[in-house]
C-alpha positions as a Python dict, from the first residue, in 0.01 Angstrom:
ca = {
    (1, 'M'): (0, 0, 0),
    (2, 'D'): (-173, 102, -335),
    (3, 'S'): (221, 168, -396),
    (4, 'L'): (285, -156, -337),
    (5, 'L'): (3, -377, -464),
    (6, 'E'): (105, -174, -813),
    (7, 'K'): (395, -311, -803),
    (8, 'I'): (293, -636, -740),
    (9, 'M'): (83, -667, -986),
    (10, 'S'): (300, -542, -1290),
    (11, 'L'): (594, -930, -1146),
    (12, 'T'): (526, -1251, -1315),
    (13, 'S'): (805, -1389, -1099),
    (14, 'V'): (667, -1599, -773),
    (15, 'E'): (986, -1563, -619),
    (16, 'E'): (987, -1198, -608),
    (17, 'I'): (592, -1164, -499),
    (18, 'T'): (660, -1411, -226),
    (19, 'E'): (940, -1219, -67),
    (20, 'M'): (750, -896, -83),
    (21, 'I'): (485, -1028, 35),
    (22, 'S'): (657, -1165, 297),
    (23, 'E'): (859, -782, 388),
    (24, 'Y'): (547, -621, 388),
    (25, 'L'): (467, -813, 595),
    (26, 'K'): (744, -902, 877),
    (27, 'K'): (633, -1291, 878),
    (28, 'P'): (762, -1591, 676),
    (29, 'V'): (565, -1663, 381),
    (30, 'V'): (559, -1990, 145),
    (31, 'I'): (363, -2035, -150),
    (32, 'E'): (263, -2358, -295),
    (33, 'D'): (78, -2492, -619),
    (34, 'E'): (-328, -2676, -561),
    (35, 'Q'): (-86, -3034, -505),
    (36, 'F'): (97, -2822, -188),
    (37, 'S'): (429, -2850, -401),
    (38, 'L'): (647, -2566, -293),
    (39, 'L'): (662, -2298, -484),
    (40, 'A'): (855, -2039, -356),
    (41, 'Y'): (932, -1884, 23),
    (42, 'S'): (1067, -1623, 174),
    (43, 'S'): (1462, -1545, 287),
    (44, 'F'): (1297, -1292, 550),
    (45, 'Y'): (1261, -1410, 837),
    (46, 'I'): (1366, -1746, 759),
    (47, 'D'): (1497, -1829, 1108),
    (48, 'Q'): (1142, -1818, 1218),
    (49, 'F'): (1033, -2066, 977),
    (50, 'D'): (819, -2369, 1215),
    (51, 'E'): (863, -2736, 1156),
    (52, 'A'): (643, -2788, 947),
    (53, 'N'): (795, -2513, 746),
    (54, 'K'): (1100, -2646, 740),
    (55, 'Q'): (986, -2981, 636),
    (56, 'T'): (788, -2844, 291),
    (57, 'I'): (1112, -2603, 185),
    (58, 'F'): (1315, -2971, 265),
    (59, 'T'): (1073, -3217, 91),
    (60, 'K'): (921, -2922, -201),
    (61, 'R'): (615, -3018, -90),
    (62, 'W'): (407, -3175, 225),
    (63, 'T'): (507, -3493, 418),
    (64, 'I'): (223, -3741, 450),
    (65, 'P'): (200, -3686, 776),
    (66, 'I'): (57, -3329, 763),
    (67, 'L'): (-109, -3406, 431),
    (68, 'E'): (-333, -3655, 683),
    (69, 'K'): (-310, -3413, 953),
    (70, 'F'): (-484, -3193, 718),
    (71, 'M'): (-760, -3388, 565),
    (72, 'S'): (-816, -3516, 897),
    (73, 'E'): (-877, -3192, 1012),
    (74, 'G'): (-1066, -3045, 743),
    (75, 'I'): (-891, -2833, 661),
    (76, 'V'): (-797, -2888, 275),
    (77, 'D'): (-1151, -2868, 208),
    (78, 'Q'): (-1158, -2544, 401),
    (79, 'L'): (-888, -2416, 151),
    (80, 'K'): (-1131, -2516, -111),
    (81, 'T'): (-1422, -2378, -1),
    (82, 'I'): (-1330, -2089, 163),
    (83, 'P'): (-1280, -1777, -44),
    (84, 'E'): (-1071, -1537, 217),
    (85, 'P'): (-811, -1570, 460),
    (86, 'F'): (-891, -1749, 721),
    (87, 'R'): (-632, -1863, 1001),
    (88, 'V'): (-518, -2279, 1088),
    (89, 'E'): (-435, -2288, 1496),
    (90, 'Q'): (-129, -2442, 1598),
    (91, 'I'): (-66, -2797, 1577),
    (92, 'E'): (199, -2919, 1761),
    (93, 'E'): (169, -3299, 1709),
    (94, 'I'): (317, -3150, 1315),
    (95, 'G'): (490, -2868, 1444),
    (96, 'L'): (270, -2626, 1300),
    (97, 'N'): (282, -2261, 1399),
    (98, 'Q'): (-96, -2013, 1377),
    (99, 'R'): (-95, -1945, 1078),
    (100, 'V'): (-286, -1710, 814),
    (101, 'V'): (-410, -1884, 442),
    (102, 'V'): (-548, -1749, 94),
    (103, 'S'): (-640, -1940, -212),
    (104, 'A'): (-535, -1808, -488),
    (105, 'K'): (-784, -1866, -772),
    (106, 'Y'): (-815, -1764, -1087),
    (107, 'K'): (-1190, -1770, -1292),
    (108, 'D'): (-1313, -1970, -963),
    (109, 'R'): (-1101, -2220, -958),
    (110, 'V'): (-795, -2275, -705),
    (111, 'L'): (-451, -2280, -821),
    (112, 'G'): (-212, -2227, -541),
    (113, 'F'): (-259, -2099, -196),
    (114, 'I'): (-35, -1800, 26),
    (115, 'W'): (31, -1927, 367),
    (116, 'V'): (122, -1642, 624),
    (117, 'Q'): (298, -1791, 922),
    (118, 'E'): (182, -1536, 1257),
    (119, 'T'): (517, -1456, 1402),
    (120, 'D'): (450, -1190, 1705),
    (121, 'R'): (178, -1057, 1605),
    (122, 'P'): (-140, -1161, 1468),
    (123, 'L'): (-227, -1011, 1147),
    (124, 'T'): (-487, -705, 1109),
    (125, 'D'): (-790, -672, 852),
    (126, 'K'): (-530, -471, 632),
    (127, 'D'): (-321, -706, 597),
    (128, 'L'): (-584, -973, 556),
    (129, 'N'): (-699, -700, 273),
    (130, 'F'): (-351, -734, 108),
    (131, 'L'): (-296, -1122, 71),
    (132, 'L'): (-694, -1168, -63),
    (133, 'D'): (-624, -869, -383),
    (134, 'V'): (-265, -991, -360),
    (135, 'S'): (-404, -1361, -446),
    (136, 'F'): (-618, -1289, -785),
    (137, 'H'): (-235, -1178, -935),
    (138, 'V'): (-81, -1504, -760),
    (139, 'G'): (-379, -1740, -848),
    (140, 'K'): (-365, -1535, -1252),
    (141, 'L'): (-32, -1640, -1321),
    (142, 'L'): (-46, -2022, -1108),
    (143, 'Y'): (-293, -2035, -1351),
    (144, 'Q'): (-106, -1960, -1721),
    (145, 'N'): (233, -2228, -1587),
    (146, 'K'): (-12, -2453, -1524),
    (147, 'Q'): (-136, -2409, -1901),
    (148, 'L'): (228, -2472, -2024),
    (149, 'K'): (233, -2747, -1734),
    (150, 'L'): (-120, -2947, -1855),
    (151, 'K'): (76, -2935, -2214),
    (152, 'K'): (346, -3106, -2087),
    (153, 'D'): (194, -3367, -1898),
    (154, 'E'): (-70, -3463, -2162),
    (155, 'E'): (257, -3572, -2428),
    (156, 'K'): (399, -3779, -2068),
    (157, 'N'): (31, -3895, -2031),
    (158, 'N'): (57, -4020, -2397),
    (159, 'F'): (323, -4172, -2391),
    (160, 'Y'): (262, -4428, -2066),
    (161, 'R'): (-57, -4454, -2286),
    (162, 'K'): (118, -4617, -2567),
    (163, 'V'): (343, -4790, -2390),
    (164, 'L'): (91, -5011, -2127),
    (165, 'E'): (-132, -5052, -2476),
    (166, 'E'): (217, -5252, -2593),
    (167, 'A'): (264, -4979, -2924),
    (168, 'F'): (644, -5020, -2915),
    (169, 'Q'): (813, -5341, -3019),
    (170, 'T'): (1165, -5282, -2809),
    (171, 'E'): (1264, -5129, -2510),
    (172, 'A'): (1545, -4872, -2737),
    (173, 'Q'): (1212, -4718, -2892),
    (174, 'I'): (1089, -4632, -2549),
    (175, 'K'): (1401, -4491, -2472),
    (176, 'W'): (1358, -4314, -2767),
    (177, 'E'): (1060, -4184, -2738),
    (178, 'A'): (1102, -4090, -2328),
    (179, 'A'): (1370, -3899, -2434),
    (180, 'N'): (1176, -3725, -2678),
    (181, 'V'): (878, -3610, -2475),
    (182, 'K'): (1169, -3609, -2160),
    (183, 'I'): (1065, -3891, -1981),
    (184, 'P'): (1381, -4040, -1696),
    (185, 'M'): (1334, -4371, -1659),
    (186, 'P'): (1318, -4583, -1376),
    (187, 'D'): (1544, -4802, -1316),
    (188, 'S'): (1324, -5044, -1167),
    (189, 'F'): (947, -4909, -1003),
    (190, 'I'): (571, -5095, -899),
    (191, 'S'): (268, -4946, -1017),
    (192, 'I'): (-12, -4902, -853),
    (193, 'V'): (-408, -4881, -967),
    (194, 'F'): (-692, -4711, -777),
    (195, 'T'): (-1073, -4771, -919),
    (196, 'V'): (-1418, -4683, -796),
    (197, 'G'): (-1641, -5001, -750),
    (198, 'P'): (-2019, -4874, -1014),
    (199, 'S'): (-2204, -4748, -715),
    (200, 'S'): (-1939, -4507, -690),
    (201, 'E'): (-1886, -4364, -981),
    (202, 'E'): (-1949, -4052, -924),
    (203, 'S'): (-1622, -4074, -660),
    (204, 'F'): (-1408, -4097, -903),
    (205, 'G'): (-1334, -3716, -944),
    (206, 'E'): (-1264, -3721, -581),
    (207, 'L'): (-1043, -4017, -665),
    (208, 'L'): (-844, -3823, -867),
    (209, 'E'): (-742, -3572, -676),
    (210, 'K'): (-659, -3705, -371),
    (211, 'V'): (-440, -3991, -567),
    (212, 'G'): (-262, -3707, -683),
    (213, 'L'): (-207, -3534, -371),
    (214, 'F'): (-77, -3832, -218),
    (215, 'A'): (107, -3933, -493),
    (216, 'N'): (258, -3601, -502),
    (217, 'A'): (384, -3611, -177),
    (218, 'L'): (628, -3908, -171),
    (219, 'K'): (951, -3880, -80),
    (220, 'M'): (1038, -4064, -469),
    (221, 'P'): (942, -3985, -865),
    (222, 'S'): (582, -4096, -936),
    (223, 'H'): (391, -4018, -1275),
    (224, 'L'): (0, -4060, -1288),
    (225, 'F'): (-237, -4069, -1544),
    (226, 'I'): (-552, -4219, -1653),
    (227, 'D'): (-710, -4523, -1804),
    (228, 'Q'): (-1095, -4477, -1786),
    (229, 'L'): (-1223, -4490, -1481),
    (230, 'M'): (-840, -4639, -1341),
    (231, 'V'): (-548, -4422, -1200),
    (232, 'I'): (-306, -4581, -1251),
    (233, 'V'): (64, -4451, -1042),
    (234, 'M'): (373, -4563, -1147),
    (235, 'I'): (669, -4494, -855),
    (236, 'G'): (1020, -4555, -910),
    (237, 'S'): (1367, -4465, -959),
    (238, 'S'): (1683, -4534, -1060),
    (239, 'L'): (1764, -4533, -665),
    (240, 'S'): (1496, -4717, -566),
    (241, 'S'): (1521, -5063, -348),
    (242, 'P'): (1260, -5375, -429),
    (243, 'K'): (1169, -5341, -73),
    (244, 'E'): (1233, -4901, -62),
    (245, 'L'): (923, -4926, -383),
    (246, 'S'): (731, -5148, -169),
    (247, 'M'): (725, -4938, 170),
    (248, 'H'): (650, -4643, -81),
    (249, 'A'): (344, -4806, -251),
    (250, 'N'): (198, -4952, 57),
    (251, 'T'): (201, -4613, 236),
    (252, 'L'): (36, -4443, -59),
    (253, 'T'): (-236, -4702, -116),
    (254, 'S'): (-382, -4713, 255),
    (255, 'S'): (-323, -4333, 288),
    (256, 'V'): (-548, -4270, -23),
    (257, 'L'): (-848, -4598, 97),
    (258, 'A'): (-846, -4383, 502),
    (259, 'Q'): (-1020, -4093, 253),
    (260, 'F'): (-1307, -4375, 157),
    (261, 'T'): (-1444, -4541, 429),
    (262, 'G'): (-1770, -4653, 322),
    (263, 'E'): (-1734, -4615, -53),
    (264, 'Q'): (-1620, -4848, -312),
    (265, 'V'): (-1284, -4772, -366),
    (266, 'Y'): (-966, -5087, -493),
    (267, 'A'): (-658, -5089, -555),
    (268, 'G'): (-328, -5298, -640),
    (269, 'I'): (0, -5329, -607),
    (270, 'S'): (159, -5492, -885),
    (271, 'R'): (545, -5668, -839),
    (272, 'E'): (866, -5472, -870),
    (273, 'H'): (989, -5417, -1252),
    (274, 'T'): (1333, -5376, -1411),
    (275, 'S'): (1233, -5257, -1775),
    (276, 'V'): (1008, -5017, -1868),
    (277, 'T'): (863, -5270, -2128),
    (278, 'H'): (674, -5453, -1873),
    (279, 'L'): (451, -5184, -1737),
    (280, 'R'): (220, -5343, -1898),
    (281, 'K'): (267, -5632, -1641),
    (282, 'S'): (218, -5392, -1375),
    (283, 'Y'): (-89, -5312, -1466),
    (284, 'L'): (-258, -5640, -1498),
    (285, 'E'): (-98, -5777, -1160),
    (286, 'A'): (-251, -5441, -999),
    (287, 'M'): (-581, -5512, -1154),
    (288, 'E'): (-617, -5882, -1056),
    (289, 'V'): (-566, -5773, -672),
    (290, 'I'): (-846, -5568, -757),
    (291, 'K'): (-1039, -5821, -912),
    (292, 'V'): (-986, -6063, -626),
    (293, 'A'): (-1083, -5778, -426),
    (294, 'K'): (-1363, -5745, -556),
    (295, 'L'): (-1433, -6149, -583),
    (296, 'I'): (-1401, -6253, -179),
    (297, 'G'): (-1407, -5863, -25),
    (298, 'L'): (-1173, -5614, 82),
    (299, 'K'): (-1174, -5775, 441),
    (300, 'E'): (-1053, -6069, 325),
    (301, 'L'): (-807, -5946, 119),
    (302, 'P'): (-425, -6064, 241),
    (303, 'S'): (-236, -5775, 50),
    (304, 'F'): (-279, -5494, -154),
    (305, 'E'): (59, -5652, -337),
    (306, 'Y'): (36, -5850, -641),
    (307, 'K'): (333, -6106, -532),
    (308, 'N'): (167, -6146, -228),
    (309, 'L'): (-195, -6280, -251),
    (310, 'G'): (-72, -6675, -299),
    (311, 'L'): (-349, -6888, -392),
    (312, 'Y'): (-659, -6594, -375),
    (313, 'R'): (-478, -6500, -723),
    (314, 'Y'): (-610, -6857, -844),
    (315, 'L'): (-954, -6813, -703),
    (316, 'E'): (-1084, -6700, -947),
    (317, 'A'): (-1025, -6977, -1212),
    (318, 'I'): (-1056, -7247, -962),
    (319, 'S'): (-1397, -7143, -908),
    (320, 'Q'): (-1529, -7098, -1269),
    (321, 'Q'): (-1358, -7534, -1258),
    (322, 'Q'): (-1585, -7618, -1006),
    (323, 'K'): (-1876, -7452, -1155),
    (324, 'K'): (-1864, -7626, -1487),
    (325, 'M'): (-1748, -7990, -1333),
    (326, 'D'): (-2070, -7939, -1121),
    (327, 'V'): (-1798, -8001, -802),
    (328, 'V'): (-1893, -7943, -444),
    (329, 'N'): (-1743, -7998, -147),
    (330, 'E'): (-2052, -8252, 74),
    (331, 'D'): (-1802, -8203, 394),
    (332, 'L'): (-1825, -7849, 444),
    (333, 'L'): (-2174, -7882, 365),
    (334, 'K'): (-2180, -8130, 697),
    (335, 'L'): (-2027, -7802, 874),
    (336, 'K'): (-2193, -7532, 739),
    (337, 'L'): (-2542, -7711, 813),
    (338, 'K'): (-2431, -7845, 1193),
    (339, 'D'): (-2290, -7425, 1241),
    (340, 'K'): (-2627, -7317, 1109),
    (341, 'E'): (-2887, -7584, 1336),
    (342, 'S'): (-2622, -7549, 1652),
    (343, 'Q'): (-2443, -7237, 1636),
    (344, 'T'): (-2133, -7389, 1653),
    (345, 'N'): (-1788, -7174, 1516),
    (346, 'L'): (-1660, -7533, 1278),
    (347, 'L'): (-1605, -7400, 937),
    (348, 'Q'): (-1411, -7081, 1123),
    (349, 'T'): (-1213, -7344, 1312),
    (350, 'L'): (-1183, -7562, 1052),
    (351, 'E'): (-972, -7206, 822),
    (352, 'T'): (-789, -7108, 1128),
    (353, 'Y'): (-595, -7412, 1188),
    (354, 'L'): (-581, -7508, 794),
    (355, 'E'): (-434, -7105, 818),
    (356, 'E'): (-181, -7161, 1082),
    (357, 'N'): (-87, -7480, 905),
    (358, 'C'): (-212, -7736, 1134),
    (359, 'R'): (-73, -7551, 1495),
    (360, 'L'): (-230, -7622, 1730),
    (361, 'K'): (-138, -7320, 1992),
    (362, 'Q'): (-104, -7050, 1733),
    (363, 'A'): (-490, -7101, 1557),
    (364, 'A'): (-569, -7194, 1980),
    (365, 'E'): (-454, -6769, 1965),
    (366, 'K'): (-574, -6650, 1680),
    (367, 'L'): (-921, -6789, 1775),
    (368, 'F'): (-893, -6703, 2164),
    (369, 'I'): (-956, -7015, 2284),
    (370, 'H'): (-764, -7314, 2485),
    (371, 'T'): (-610, -7585, 2277),
    (372, 'N'): (-784, -7838, 2478),
    (373, 'T'): (-1157, -7646, 2315),
    (374, 'L'): (-971, -7629, 1987),
    (375, 'K'): (-882, -8016, 2032),
    (376, 'Y'): (-1328, -8055, 2049),
    (377, 'R'): (-1425, -7885, 1705),
    (378, 'L'): (-1175, -8104, 1553),
    (379, 'N'): (-1277, -8408, 1717),
    (380, 'Q'): (-1660, -8284, 1612),
    (381, 'I'): (-1528, -8195, 1234),
    (382, 'T'): (-1327, -8563, 1236),
    (383, 'E'): (-1569, -8757, 1326),
    (384, 'S'): (-1872, -8529, 1131),
    (385, 'T'): (-1622, -8538, 799),
    (386, 'S'): (-1407, -8738, 660),
    (387, 'I'): (-1180, -8486, 689),
    (388, 'S'): (-856, -8624, 871),
    (389, 'F'): (-532, -8335, 837),
    (390, 'D'): (-262, -8580, 742),
    (391, 'D'): (-254, -8560, 394),
    (392, 'F'): (-116, -8250, 213),
    (393, 'H'): (-251, -8183, -50),
    (394, 'K'): (-588, -8246, 103),
    (395, 'N'): (-592, -7969, 295),
    (396, 'C'): (-415, -7700, 33),
    (397, 'Q'): (-747, -7814, -183),
    (398, 'L'): (-1028, -7818, 153),
    (399, 'Y'): (-887, -7463, 248),
    (400, 'I'): (-891, -7355, -128),
    (401, 'D'): (-1290, -7512, -113),
    (402, 'L'): (-1327, -7297, 179),
    (403, 'Q'): (-1269, -6952, 24),
    (404, 'I'): (-1462, -7069, -249),
    (405, 'M'): (-1795, -7155, -32),
    (406, 'K'): (-1747, -6799, 153),
    (407, 'V'): (-1713, -6590, -183),
    (408, 'K'): (-2063, -6805, -324),
    (409, 'G'): (-2193, -6754, 54),
}
C-alpha cells in the first residue's frame, strides 16, 4: 500500500486519484468540493452506485432534498467537525446506501469530501487509514484549485457590484465587461436578498454558508455576492420562464430560512427582469420585502415576493403620512377597547371579513365560526362604530388602518 500511496501523492488529477481509490477498495467512490458539487466519480463499479449517487452524478451536485436531509440529520455538521473517516448509515428516504466519508482538509480547512459506498463488505481499519492518508493530498489539490476559483469569483463579484452601483451607462457596456470576465448574461433573472437582524449579526457567516450551499443545489445557474450584511443571489438563464424562476427563488428562500428557526433572518424576492441593467432595481425590490417584514413581522408577511406584497408595499409611507397628519382611526380604537374590556375578537373578525372581500361564508370558515356567529359580531361592529361595509374605498382604508394599528401595537 505504501507504493500505492506514493503514486497517489504524485498525482495532480482528482479524477485519476478517484479511480485509484476505487480500484484499491473495490467500491464506488465520489469526490465533492466543500459545497457538495461533484468533482469526480469512479468508473469502476459504476453499476453499484445507489440512487443518491446517481442523482448527484446527473445534477453534478447534491439536490435540495438530499441537502435538507443531511442537514436535519446533522451529517453536514459532522462533515465539518469529524477529522477521521466516519460512517453514514443508510437513508432509504433519499436512496442512500451506507457509506464512509472523510473530509479533505488543508491548513485545517475543509475543502471537500471523499465518499465510499460500502457495497458487499464494510471497510476495514486499514482501508479507513488509507482514506485518511489520501484525504490530505486531495485537500491540498482542492486548496490550489480553490485559490484559482477565488480569483475568478472576485472578478465576477466586482462586476456585479459595479452593475448594482450603476457604474455602467449602457447595456452594451455591461455585456462587454461581462464577456471580459466570462459571465454569461441571462435573458431573464430574479434577485433574492438575505440578511440578518441587528441582534443576529454573528449569524451572518452561517447565513452566507447556508445560502451558498442551497444556491449551489438549485437546478438553475446562480451567482452569489455580498454587499455589506446582504447576501444577494441572482438566478436566471436563457431558458427560464418567469414561473420557473419564481419557483426556484421560493425553494431557495424557504430552504434557507428553515435552517434559522428562532433567529432574525430575512429574505426578499424581486420580480423577474429581462435586462441586467435592472439589477439594482431588482435588489431594491427584494429589499422592500425585507423592510416590510421588519415592519410587520415575518409571520404577518403575505409573501417573500415583491410582486405579491400588494398594499404592504406602501404601508410604511402611509404610516408616516398618518403620523405627520396626526390621523387616528377612532372606530378601530373603540373596537380595540371593547376587545380588551369584553374579551371579544372584533378586530380579528373585522380584518378577516375585509380580507375575504366581505364574503360571509369564506370569512366564517377562516375564523372557524358559524356564519350566524359572524353576523352577530359584524352587528356588534356596526352598532359600536360608524363602520358600514357599503363603500369599497372606505373598506380599503379601514384595512390599511388596521395593519398600521397592528404595527404600532
